[in-house]
């Protein structure tokens, strides 16, 4: 494809009037017009917003728990706008961070927020520049759904996809990006071939495994600490047109975990996930969800695929859909949640990686301390992957041949401060137990919040992490919301 595909958002120069702004480096304040003692920011292709509505939106994320208002919001009209503003922020001691979409960033603890700094609305950069047989070169603000809409027409797809597709490519590449294909293909960060990054020094650098490798390895899963991803080359693989989804129930947690481990080893399925199911009477079972992609001319052999698995007899079900409908299966649920107002409630999520040897112990501990009313009908994910498939050094997972993602994707309903605080306290209880068992937080939700906790989280990788920070963001300009550096 030689011509760029139209971006998801229009160019802001034509849609909005540019905001004239000035910064007072002494009083640390902004104004919408030039005043004595104020410094004008660099000329921009986009605009710098100072209005209350834009700043309030930038103080939100999917968690609706942490609220840090920035001084300004950059809506970039080009990558060069980001270069200019990072250099401006560095020169004047400001902090800066990129957010995938204001008010809809899918982190939950203020990770992409900046108190009294500058937030970049990365959704303004959302062009698919090219798609070929093996890769796609895209802006960081492109959503995975947008990319799939283009690639599926060519029988192609990224190898690993998150269950929810309306996430930005740059956002998930900054944290990891896990899904039911990870046991086979690794995380989304393991399937990026090349990146264009604006470092904390204000340098625009294209990096890959063979060019500026240290930056490439640092930025993938680097939590936005070293650079702002502005473009990415995503690996594509051929996919059949259809998907058969199998579900089955287990009463035994150990049997459920053992079968998942076995399935990630023998590779009979293309996708392996699972969840905890809470019945109306409060009892719990475990649902296996596996998928085989196929061409309708050669449908899967159900008996062979389900052979040897220890699920409850009579609970197995199979459903056929197109590949696209399978990977985008959450779209109706998301629409319902938004229509019911549940999307805007607080989400005190907990996402963790549990070592395989201690998974049954930890999961049972969490379930024993989580009454059904604290979960309601919210999903509780539990599925296996293989750490050996992961290549990004700063995505921290337990040691061993296998590990499990365990996610309490809770909605605080009612969303009162007291209820939210109680659920966050529960999360901390579970994190403390997880540390004792050798697990790691997946830092899109509750997890490390202080420099000391982050040093423990990164463990033997911490010295490398600190060296990379000094190399690419020596003035600590980028992404303070994680709380990694004082």
Tab-separated table of N, CA, C and O in Angstrom, residues 98-215:
chain	number	residue	atom	x	y	z
A	98	UNK	N	2.513	10.861	27.254
A	98	UNK	CA	1.569	10.622	26.170
A	98	UNK	C	0.409	9.786	26.651
A	98	UNK	O	0.593	8.812	27.381
A	99	UNK	N	-0.795	10.157	26.281
A	99	UNK	CA	-1.992	9.410	26.634
A	99	UNK	C	-2.668	8.942	25.360
A	99	UNK	O	-2.782	9.694	24.393
A	100	UNK	N	-3.126	7.678	25.348
A	100	UNK	CA	-3.661	7.103	24.117
A	100	UNK	C	-4.927	7.810	23.655
A	100	UNK	O	-5.162	7.963	22.467
A	101	UNK	N	-5.758	8.241	24.586
A	101	UNK	CA	-6.987	8.958	24.241
A	101	UNK	C	-7.502	9.601	25.513
A	101	UNK	O	-7.777	8.918	26.487
A	102	UNK	N	-7.630	10.901	25.511
A	102	UNK	CA	-7.979	11.587	26.739
A	102	UNK	C	-9.315	11.100	27.279
A	102	UNK	O	-10.302	11.037	26.560
A	103	UNK	N	-9.346	10.766	28.580
A	103	UNK	CA	-10.559	10.285	29.211
A	103	UNK	C	-10.801	8.815	28.987
A	103	UNK	O	-11.717	8.243	29.560
A	104	UNK	N	-10.021	8.128	28.129
A	104	UNK	CA	-10.256	6.722	27.854
A	104	UNK	C	-8.959	5.928	27.859
A	104	UNK	O	-8.890	4.844	27.310
A	105	UNK	N	-7.906	6.491	28.448
A	105	UNK	CA	-6.687	5.715	28.628
A	105	UNK	C	-7.009	4.492	29.462
A	105	UNK	O	-7.705	4.578	30.471
A	106	UNK	N	-6.535	3.302	29.044
A	106	UNK	CA	-6.994	2.073	29.699
A	106	UNK	C	-6.126	1.655	30.879
A	106	UNK	O	-6.285	0.554	31.402
A	107	UNK	N	-5.204	2.494	31.297
A	107	UNK	CA	-4.575	2.271	32.595
A	107	UNK	C	-5.567	2.719	33.667
A	107	UNK	O	-6.551	3.402	33.384
A	108	UNK	N	-5.318	2.332	34.913
A	108	UNK	CA	-6.342	2.541	35.939
A	108	UNK	C	-5.851	3.270	37.175
A	108	UNK	O	-6.644	3.519	38.082
A	109	UNK	N	-4.563	3.622	37.242
A	109	UNK	CA	-4.030	4.232	38.454
A	109	UNK	C	-3.254	5.516	38.156
A	109	UNK	O	-2.295	5.842	38.836
A	110	UNK	N	-3.679	6.247	37.124
A	110	UNK	CA	-3.052	7.522	36.818
A	110	UNK	C	-1.699	7.423	36.160
A	110	UNK	O	-0.943	8.403	36.141
A	111	UNK	N	-1.378	6.268	35.571
A	111	UNK	CA	-0.048	6.077	35.003
A	111	UNK	C	0.258	7.055	33.876
A	111	UNK	O	1.419	7.426	33.666
A	112	UNK	N	-0.748	7.454	33.108
A	112	UNK	CA	-0.521	8.343	31.971
A	112	UNK	C	-0.876	9.790	32.291
A	112	UNK	O	-0.973	10.617	31.383
A	113	UNK	N	-1.055	10.105	33.567
A	113	UNK	CA	-1.394	11.470	33.952
A	113	UNK	C	-0.151	12.226	34.412
A	113	UNK	O	0.851	11.629	34.792
A	114	UNK	N	-0.238	13.557	34.359
A	114	UNK	CA	0.878	14.413	34.750
A	114	UNK	C	0.326	15.583	35.547
A	114	UNK	O	-0.347	16.446	34.989
A	115	UNK	N	0.579	15.608	36.830
A	115	UNK	CA	0.151	16.744	37.643
A	115	UNK	C	0.989	17.961	37.274
A	115	UNK	O	2.213	17.918	37.327
A	116	UNK	N	0.317	19.035	36.870
A	116	UNK	CA	0.989	20.303	36.566
A	116	UNK	C	2.066	20.150	35.497
A	116	UNK	O	3.120	20.761	35.564
A	117	UNK	N	1.803	19.324	34.502
A	117	UNK	CA	2.719	19.160	33.384
A	117	UNK	C	1.961	19.206	32.072
A	117	UNK	O	0.941	19.881	31.953
A	118	UNK	N	2.452	18.477	31.074
A	118	UNK	CA	1.839	18.465	29.749
A	118	UNK	C	1.472	17.026	29.394
A	118	UNK	O	2.317	16.129	29.465
A	119	UNK	N	0.237	16.814	29.005
A	119	UNK	CA	-0.213	15.524	28.496
A	119	UNK	C	-0.345	15.628	26.987
A	119	UNK	O	-0.883	16.612	26.466
A	120	UNK	N	0.151	14.623	26.278
A	120	UNK	CA	0.037	14.583	24.818
A	120	UNK	C	-1.109	13.650	24.447
A	120	UNK	O	-1.123	12.482	24.847
A	121	UNK	N	-2.068	14.157	23.710
A	121	UNK	CA	-3.171	13.338	23.217
A	121	UNK	C	-2.694	12.592	21.970
A	121	UNK	O	-2.765	13.097	20.850
A	122	UNK	N	-2.198	11.371	22.172
A	122	UNK	CA	-1.606	10.620	21.075
A	122	UNK	C	-2.630	10.157	20.054
A	122	UNK	O	-2.275	9.788	18.927
A	123	UNK	N	-3.924	10.172	20.403
A	123	UNK	CA	-4.930	9.749	19.433
A	123	UNK	C	-5.007	10.690	18.246
A	123	UNK	O	-5.628	10.369	17.225
A	124	UNK	N	-4.392	11.882	18.376
A	124	UNK	CA	-4.353	12.807	17.245
A	124	UNK	C	-3.476	12.284	16.107
A	124	UNK	O	-3.615	12.724	14.963
A	125	UNK	N	-2.558	11.362	16.414
A	125	UNK	CA	-1.690	10.759	15.399
A	125	UNK	C	-2.177	9.337	15.163
A	125	UNK	O	-1.872	8.428	15.933
A	126	UNK	N	-2.942	9.117	14.112
A	126	UNK	CA	-3.609	7.819	13.942
A	126	UNK	C	-3.694	7.404	12.478
A	126	UNK	O	-4.725	6.939	12.009
A	127	UNK	N	-2.600	7.545	11.768
A	127	UNK	CA	-2.558	7.168	10.352
A	127	UNK	C	-1.890	5.804	10.183
A	127	UNK	O	-0.859	5.532	10.793
A	128	UNK	N	-2.513	4.951	9.362
A	128	UNK	CA	-1.865	3.721	8.908
A	128	UNK	C	-1.078	4.080	7.648
A	128	UNK	O	-1.667	4.331	6.594
A	129	UNK	N	0.233	4.096	7.742
A	129	UNK	CA	1.048	4.591	6.631
A	129	UNK	C	1.231	3.548	5.538
A	129	UNK	O	1.217	3.901	4.351
A	130	UNK	N	1.414	2.299	5.907
A	130	UNK	CA	1.578	1.273	4.876
A	130	UNK	C	1.330	-0.096	5.488
A	130	UNK	O	1.554	-0.320	6.685
A	131	UNK	N	0.858	-0.995	4.641
A	131	UNK	CA	0.661	-2.401	5.019
A	131	UNK	C	1.195	-3.255	3.887
A	131	UNK	O	0.812	-3.059	2.723
A	132	UNK	N	2.099	-4.184	4.222
A	132	UNK	CA	2.586	-5.102	3.200
A	132	UNK	C	2.361	-6.538	3.666
A	132	UNK	O	1.603	-6.781	4.606
A	133	UNK	N	3.013	-7.472	3.044
A	133	UNK	CA	2.740	-8.885	3.321
A	133	UNK	C	3.149	-9.313	4.721
A	133	UNK	O	2.609	-10.284	5.263
A	134	UNK	N	4.102	-8.604	5.333
A	134	UNK	CA	4.625	-9.067	6.618
A	134	UNK	C	4.521	-8.052	7.740
A	134	UNK	O	4.782	-8.401	8.900
A	135	UNK	N	4.146	-6.797	7.442
A	135	UNK	CA	4.156	-5.804	8.504
A	135	UNK	C	3.271	-4.616	8.149
A	135	UNK	O	2.871	-4.429	6.996
A	136	UNK	N	3.003	-3.809	9.181
A	136	UNK	CA	2.268	-2.559	9.014
A	136	UNK	C	3.033	-1.450	9.723
A	136	UNK	O	3.486	-1.636	10.867
A	137	UNK	N	3.181	-0.299	9.059
A	137	UNK	CA	3.868	0.866	9.626
A	137	UNK	C	2.792	1.883	9.982
A	137	UNK	O	2.095	2.408	9.113
A	138	UNK	N	2.625	2.147	11.293
A	138	UNK	CA	1.454	2.889	11.758
A	138	UNK	C	1.846	3.916	12.810
A	138	UNK	O	2.863	3.788	13.495
A	139	UNK	N	1.006	4.939	12.957
A	139	UNK	CA	1.170	5.886	14.052
A	139	UNK	C	0.808	5.222	15.375
A	139	UNK	O	-0.025	4.303	15.437
A	140	UNK	N	1.399	5.749	16.435
A	140	UNK	CA	1.171	5.164	17.760
A	140	UNK	C	-0.249	5.343	18.248
A	140	UNK	O	-0.724	4.572	19.101
A	141	UNK	N	-0.969	6.351	17.738
A	141	UNK	CA	-2.343	6.557	18.165
A	141	UNK	C	-3.354	5.683	17.468
A	141	UNK	O	-4.547	5.717	17.808
A	142	UNK	N	-2.931	4.870	16.520
A	142	UNK	CA	-3.825	3.930	15.853
A	142	UNK	C	-4.305	2.882	16.851
A	142	UNK	O	-3.529	2.366	17.652
A	143	UNK	N	-5.595	2.573	16.801
A	143	UNK	CA	-6.119	1.489	17.629
A	143	UNK	C	-5.903	0.148	16.925
A	143	UNK	O	-5.881	0.072	15.699
A	144	UNK	N	-5.770	-0.907	17.727
A	144	UNK	CA	-5.616	-2.237	17.147
A	144	UNK	C	-6.828	-2.591	16.277
A	144	UNK	O	-6.681	-3.269	15.253
A	145	UNK	N	-8.004	-2.150	16.676
A	145	UNK	CA	-9.199	-2.404	15.873
A	145	UNK	C	-9.084	-1.753	14.513
A	145	UNK	O	-9.450	-2.350	13.483
A	146	UNK	N	-8.575	-0.545	14.470
A	146	UNK	CA	-8.387	0.165	13.208
A	146	UNK	C	-7.410	-0.587	12.312
A	146	UNK	O	-7.632	-0.730	11.096
A	147	UNK	N	-6.327	-1.082	12.901
A	147	UNK	CA	-5.358	-1.849	12.122
A	147	UNK	C	-5.981	-3.134	11.593
A	147	UNK	O	-5.813	-3.490	10.415
A	148	UNK	N	-6.722	-3.831	12.421
A	148	UNK	CA	-7.342	-5.089	11.997
A	148	UNK	C	-8.348	-4.886	10.881
A	148	UNK	O	-8.465	-5.722	9.979
A	149	UNK	N	-9.110	-3.804	10.964
A	149	UNK	CA	-10.073	-3.534	9.892
A	149	UNK	C	-9.393	-3.489	8.534
A	149	UNK	O	-10.001	-3.833	7.513
A	150	UNK	N	-8.133	-3.056	8.515
A	150	UNK	CA	-7.391	-2.990	7.259
A	150	UNK	C	-6.704	-4.307	6.917
A	150	UNK	O	-6.700	-4.727	5.750
A	151	UNK	N	-6.121	-4.989	7.903
A	151	UNK	CA	-5.319	-6.175	7.593
A	151	UNK	C	-6.156	-7.427	7.335
A	151	UNK	O	-5.764	-8.279	6.529
A	152	UNK	N	-7.289	-7.568	8.004
A	152	UNK	CA	-8.100	-8.778	7.827
A	152	UNK	C	-8.578	-8.901	6.387
A	152	UNK	O	-8.747	-10.011	5.865
A	153	UNK	N	-8.775	-7.782	5.734
A	153	UNK	CA	-9.162	-7.811	4.320
A	153	UNK	C	-8.105	-8.500	3.465
A	153	UNK	O	-8.412	-9.013	2.378
A	154	UNK	N	-6.863	-8.509	3.957
A	154	UNK	CA	-5.771	-9.163	3.239
A	154	UNK	C	-5.403	-10.520	3.849
A	154	UNK	O	-4.382	-11.100	3.506
A	155	UNK	N	-6.239	-11.009	4.773
A	155	UNK	CA	-5.955	-12.284	5.416
A	155	UNK	C	-4.794	-12.223	6.378
A	155	UNK	O	-4.130	-13.236	6.622
A	156	UNK	N	-4.547	-11.034	6.952
A	156	UNK	CA	-3.416	-10.836	7.857
A	156	UNK	C	-3.902	-10.316	9.206
A	156	UNK	O	-4.964	-9.706	9.307
A	157	UNK	N	-3.056	-10.528	10.226
A	157	UNK	CA	-3.376	-10.043	11.572
A	157	UNK	C	-2.090	-9.963	12.384
A	157	UNK	O	-1.153	-10.738	12.147
A	158	UNK	N	-2.018	-9.042	13.348
A	158	UNK	CA	-0.942	-9.150	14.332
A	158	UNK	C	-1.035	-10.496	15.040
A	158	UNK	O	-2.142	-11.013	15.266
A	159	UNK	N	0.093	-11.100	15.423
A	159	UNK	CA	0.056	-12.434	16.024
A	159	UNK	C	-0.655	-12.478	17.374
A	159	UNK	O	-1.329	-13.462	17.687
A	160	UNK	N	-0.484	-11.438	18.204
A	160	UNK	CA	-1.098	-11.395	19.531
A	160	UNK	C	-1.975	-10.156	19.628
A	160	UNK	O	-1.577	-9.063	19.220
A	161	UNK	N	-3.170	-10.350	20.191
A	161	UNK	CA	-4.117	-9.256	20.361
A	161	UNK	C	-4.667	-9.268	21.780
A	161	UNK	O	-4.917	-10.341	22.356
A	162	UNK	N	-4.845	-8.098	22.347
A	162	UNK	CA	-5.563	-8.006	23.604
A	162	UNK	C	-7.035	-8.317	23.354
A	162	UNK	O	-7.532	-8.170	22.230
A	163	UNK	N	-7.755	-8.714	24.398
A	163	UNK	CA	-9.166	-9.046	24.216
A	163	UNK	C	-9.980	-7.815	23.819
A	163	UNK	O	-10.939	-7.922	23.059
A	164	UNK	N	-9.608	-6.657	24.350
A	164	UNK	CA	-10.277	-5.395	24.012
A	164	UNK	C	-9.410	-4.687	22.985
A	164	UNK	O	-8.232	-4.415	23.228
A	165	UNK	N	-9.986	-4.386	21.823
A	165	UNK	CA	-9.202	-3.914	20.691
A	165	UNK	C	-9.140	-2.404	20.551
A	165	UNK	O	-8.364	-1.892	19.752
A	166	UNK	N	-9.937	-1.666	21.311
A	166	UNK	CA	-9.946	-0.209	21.169
A	166	UNK	C	-8.881	0.429	22.057
A	166	UNK	O	-9.125	1.397	22.776
A	167	UNK	N	-7.696	-0.152	22.005
A	167	UNK	CA	-6.523	0.363	22.700
A	167	UNK	C	-5.531	0.847	21.658
A	167	UNK	O	-5.447	0.294	20.562
A	168	UNK	N	-4.758	1.864	22.012
A	168	UNK	CA	-3.785	2.379	21.056
A	168	UNK	C	-2.579	1.452	20.973
A	168	UNK	O	-2.189	0.804	21.959
A	169	UNK	N	-1.992	1.401	19.803
A	169	UNK	CA	-0.809	0.572	19.594
A	169	UNK	C	0.350	1.069	20.452
A	169	UNK	O	1.033	0.290	21.119
A	170	UNK	N	0.571	2.389	20.487
A	170	UNK	CA	1.650	2.914	21.314
A	170	UNK	C	1.433	2.641	22.788
A	170	UNK	O	2.391	2.363	23.521
A	171	UNK	N	0.192	2.692	23.249
A	171	UNK	CA	-0.089	2.458	24.654
A	171	UNK	C	0.225	1.042	25.090
A	171	UNK	O	0.898	0.829	26.106
A	172	UNK	N	-0.219	0.049	24.323
A	172	UNK	CA	0.034	-1.335	24.736
A	172	UNK	C	1.503	-1.714	24.550
A	172	UNK	O	2.041	-2.501	25.336
A	173	UNK	N	2.167	-1.140	23.531
A	173	UNK	CA	3.587	-1.448	23.375
A	173	UNK	C	4.417	-0.876	24.515
A	173	UNK	O	5.527	-1.348	24.785
A	174	UNK	N	3.897	0.110	25.215
A	174	UNK	CA	4.611	0.673	26.360
A	174	UNK	C	4.496	-0.183	27.603
A	174	UNK	O	5.298	-0.038	28.532
A	175	UNK	N	3.519	-1.096	27.639
A	175	UNK	CA	3.329	-1.929	28.839
A	175	UNK	C	3.504	-3.412	28.583
A	175	UNK	O	3.862	-4.163	29.493
A	176	UNK	N	3.217	-3.872	27.374
A	176	UNK	CA	3.355	-5.296	27.079
A	176	UNK	C	2.346	-5.754	26.056
A	176	UNK	O	2.656	-6.076	24.934
A	177	UNK	N	1.057	-5.820	26.472
A	177	UNK	CA	0.004	-6.246	25.571
A	177	UNK	C	-0.138	-7.747	25.515
A	177	UNK	O	0.471	-8.411	24.683
A	178	UNK	N	-0.980	-8.305	26.414
A	178	UNK	CA	-1.108	-9.758	26.504
A	178	UNK	C	-2.485	-10.201	26.037
A	178	UNK	O	-3.465	-9.467	26.156
A	179	UNK	N	-2.542	-11.396	25.485
A	179	UNK	CA	-3.790	-11.992	25.050
A	179	UNK	C	-3.646	-13.500	24.978
A	179	UNK	O	-2.591	-14.062	25.293
A	180	UNK	N	-4.709	-14.155	24.537
A	180	UNK	CA	-4.737	-15.613	24.529
A	180	UNK	C	-3.810	-16.265	23.533
A	180	UNK	O	-3.661	-17.493	23.525
A	181	UNK	N	-3.157	-15.483	22.666
A	181	UNK	CA	-2.169	-16.032	21.726
A	181	UNK	C	-0.750	-15.919	22.261
A	181	UNK	O	0.205	-16.363	21.612
A	182	UNK	N	-0.574	-15.324	23.444
A	182	UNK	CA	0.770	-15.032	23.956
A	182	UNK	C	1.585	-16.294	24.219
A	182	UNK	O	2.817	-16.273	24.112
A	183	UNK	N	0.947	-17.400	24.556
A	183	UNK	CA	1.704	-18.634	24.822
A	183	UNK	C	2.465	-19.083	23.586
A	183	UNK	O	3.518	-19.719	23.684
A	184	UNK	N	1.940	-18.722	22.414
A	184	UNK	CA	2.562	-19.118	21.154
A	184	UNK	C	3.450	-18.008	20.576
A	184	UNK	O	4.559	-18.265	20.100
A	185	UNK	N	2.962	-16.759	20.625
A	185	UNK	CA	3.611	-15.664	19.899
A	185	UNK	C	4.214	-14.594	20.780
A	185	UNK	O	4.773	-13.621	20.264
A	186	UNK	N	4.137	-14.739	22.098
A	186	UNK	CA	4.633	-13.696	22.968
A	186	UNK	C	3.640	-12.553	23.086
A	186	UNK	O	2.499	-12.632	22.619
A	187	UNK	N	4.066	-11.469	23.730
A	187	UNK	CA	3.219	-10.304	23.906
A	187	UNK	C	3.244	-9.436	22.636
A	187	UNK	O	3.998	-9.705	21.705
A	188	UNK	N	2.430	-8.394	22.645
A	188	UNK	CA	2.455	-7.488	21.497
A	188	UNK	C	3.830	-6.836	21.343
A	188	UNK	O	4.281	-6.598	20.215
A	189	UNK	N	4.507	-6.546	22.440
A	189	UNK	CA	5.847	-5.956	22.339
A	189	UNK	C	6.859	-6.913	21.735
A	189	UNK	O	7.923	-6.486	21.271
A	190	UNK	N	6.565	-8.192	21.723
A	190	UNK	CA	7.466	-9.170	21.123
A	190	UNK	C	7.243	-9.297	19.618
A	190	UNK	O	7.950	-10.054	18.951
A	191	UNK	N	6.258	-8.577	19.104
A	191	UNK	CA	5.925	-8.658	17.687
A	191	UNK	C	5.985	-7.305	16.997
A	191	UNK	O	5.326	-7.078	15.996
A	192	UNK	N	6.792	-6.412	17.555
A	192	UNK	CA	7.061	-5.142	16.905
A	192	UNK	C	8.446	-5.219	16.279
A	192	UNK	O	9.399	-5.719	16.893
A	193	UNK	N	8.571	-4.785	15.041
A	193	UNK	CA	9.808	-4.932	14.280
A	193	UNK	C	10.670	-3.676	14.298
A	193	UNK	O	11.891	-3.761	14.128
A	194	UNK	N	10.027	-2.529	14.514
A	194	UNK	CA	10.740	-1.256	14.419
A	194	UNK	C	9.892	-0.201	15.110
A	194	UNK	O	8.658	-0.280	15.117
A	195	UNK	N	10.555	0.771	15.711
A	195	UNK	CA	9.851	1.855	16.394
A	195	UNK	C	10.453	3.195	16.021
A	195	UNK	O	11.662	3.293	15.772
A	196	UNK	N	9.613	4.213	16.004
A	196	UNK	CA	10.086	5.585	15.945
A	196	UNK	C	9.723	6.219	17.283
A	196	UNK	O	8.555	6.183	17.706
A	197	UNK	N	10.718	6.799	17.951
A	197	UNK	CA	10.579	7.207	19.347
A	197	UNK	C	11.104	8.623	19.521
A	197	UNK	O	12.151	8.979	18.963
A	198	UNK	N	10.390	9.427	20.309
A	198	UNK	CA	10.921	10.709	20.771
A	198	UNK	C	11.431	10.482	22.187
A	198	UNK	O	10.653	10.218	23.105
A	199	UNK	N	12.741	10.542	22.382
A	199	UNK	CA	13.319	10.272	23.696
A	199	UNK	C	13.087	11.454	24.624
A	199	UNK	O	12.662	12.538	24.224
A	200	UNK	N	13.413	11.229	25.906
A	200	UNK	CA	13.318	12.304	26.884
A	200	UNK	C	14.312	13.424	26.636
A	200	UNK	O	14.185	14.504	27.232
A	201	UNK	N	15.282	13.203	25.777
A	201	UNK	CA	16.206	14.267	25.360
A	201	UNK	C	15.607	15.135	24.251
A	201	UNK	O	16.184	16.157	23.882
A	202	UNK	N	14.472	14.669	23.685
A	202	UNK	CA	13.890	15.390	22.561
A	202	UNK	C	14.448	14.979	21.225
A	202	UNK	O	14.323	15.711	20.239
A	203	UNK	N	15.064	13.789	21.149
A	203	UNK	CA	15.599	13.272	19.891
A	203	UNK	C	14.581	12.335	19.251
A	203	UNK	O	13.988	11.491	19.942
A	204	UNK	N	14.390	12.460	17.950
A	204	UNK	CA	13.548	11.531	17.203
A	204	UNK	C	14.441	10.434	16.640
A	204	UNK	O	15.332	10.697	15.832
A	205	UNK	N	14.220	9.194	17.080
A	205	UNK	CA	15.110	8.082	16.742
A	205	UNK	C	14.286	6.921	16.215
A	205	UNK	O	13.266	6.550	16.811
A	206	UNK	N	14.742	6.337	15.109
A	206	UNK	CA	14.150	5.088	14.635
A	206	UNK	C	15.026	3.943	15.123
A	206	UNK	O	16.245	3.945	14.904
A	207	UNK	N	14.417	2.986	15.785
A	207	UNK	CA	15.192	1.912	16.416
A	207	UNK	C	14.580	0.556	16.104
A	207	UNK	O	13.389	0.437	15.798
A	208	UNK	N	15.420	-0.468	16.206
A	208	UNK	CA	15.020	-1.834	15.875
A	208	UNK	C	16.020	-2.787	16.522
A	208	UNK	O	16.963	-2.354	17.184
A	209	UNK	N	15.868	-4.093	16.329
A	209	UNK	CA	16.863	-5.024	16.870
A	209	UNK	C	18.261	-4.836	16.298
A	209	UNK	O	19.238	-5.321	16.880
A	210	UNK	N	18.384	-4.146	15.180
A	210	UNK	CA	19.707	-3.958	14.565
A	210	UNK	C	20.168	-2.504	14.535
A	210	UNK	O	21.277	-2.222	14.087
A	211	UNK	N	19.344	-1.583	15.006
A	211	UNK	CA	19.698	-0.166	15.010
A	211	UNK	C	19.206	0.459	16.311
A	211	UNK	O	18.015	0.398	16.610
A	212	UNK	N	20.133	1.043	17.076
A	212	UNK	CA	19.784	1.620	18.386
A	212	UNK	C	19.047	0.577	19.244
A	212	UNK	O	17.977	0.835	19.793
A	213	UNK	N	19.646	-0.587	19.333
A	213	UNK	CA	18.988	-1.718	20.004
A	213	UNK	C	18.690	-1.427	21.479
A	213	UNK	O	17.667	-1.863	22.007
A	214	UNK	N	19.576	-0.713	22.165
A	214	UNK	CA	19.331	-0.441	23.578
A	214	UNK	C	18.047	0.366	23.757
A	214	UNK	O	17.244	0.077	24.653
A	215	UNK	N	17.829	1.351	22.895
A	215	UNK	CA	16.596	2.131	22.973
A	215	UNK	C	15.395	1.261	22.624
A	215	UNK	O	14.359	1.309	23.303
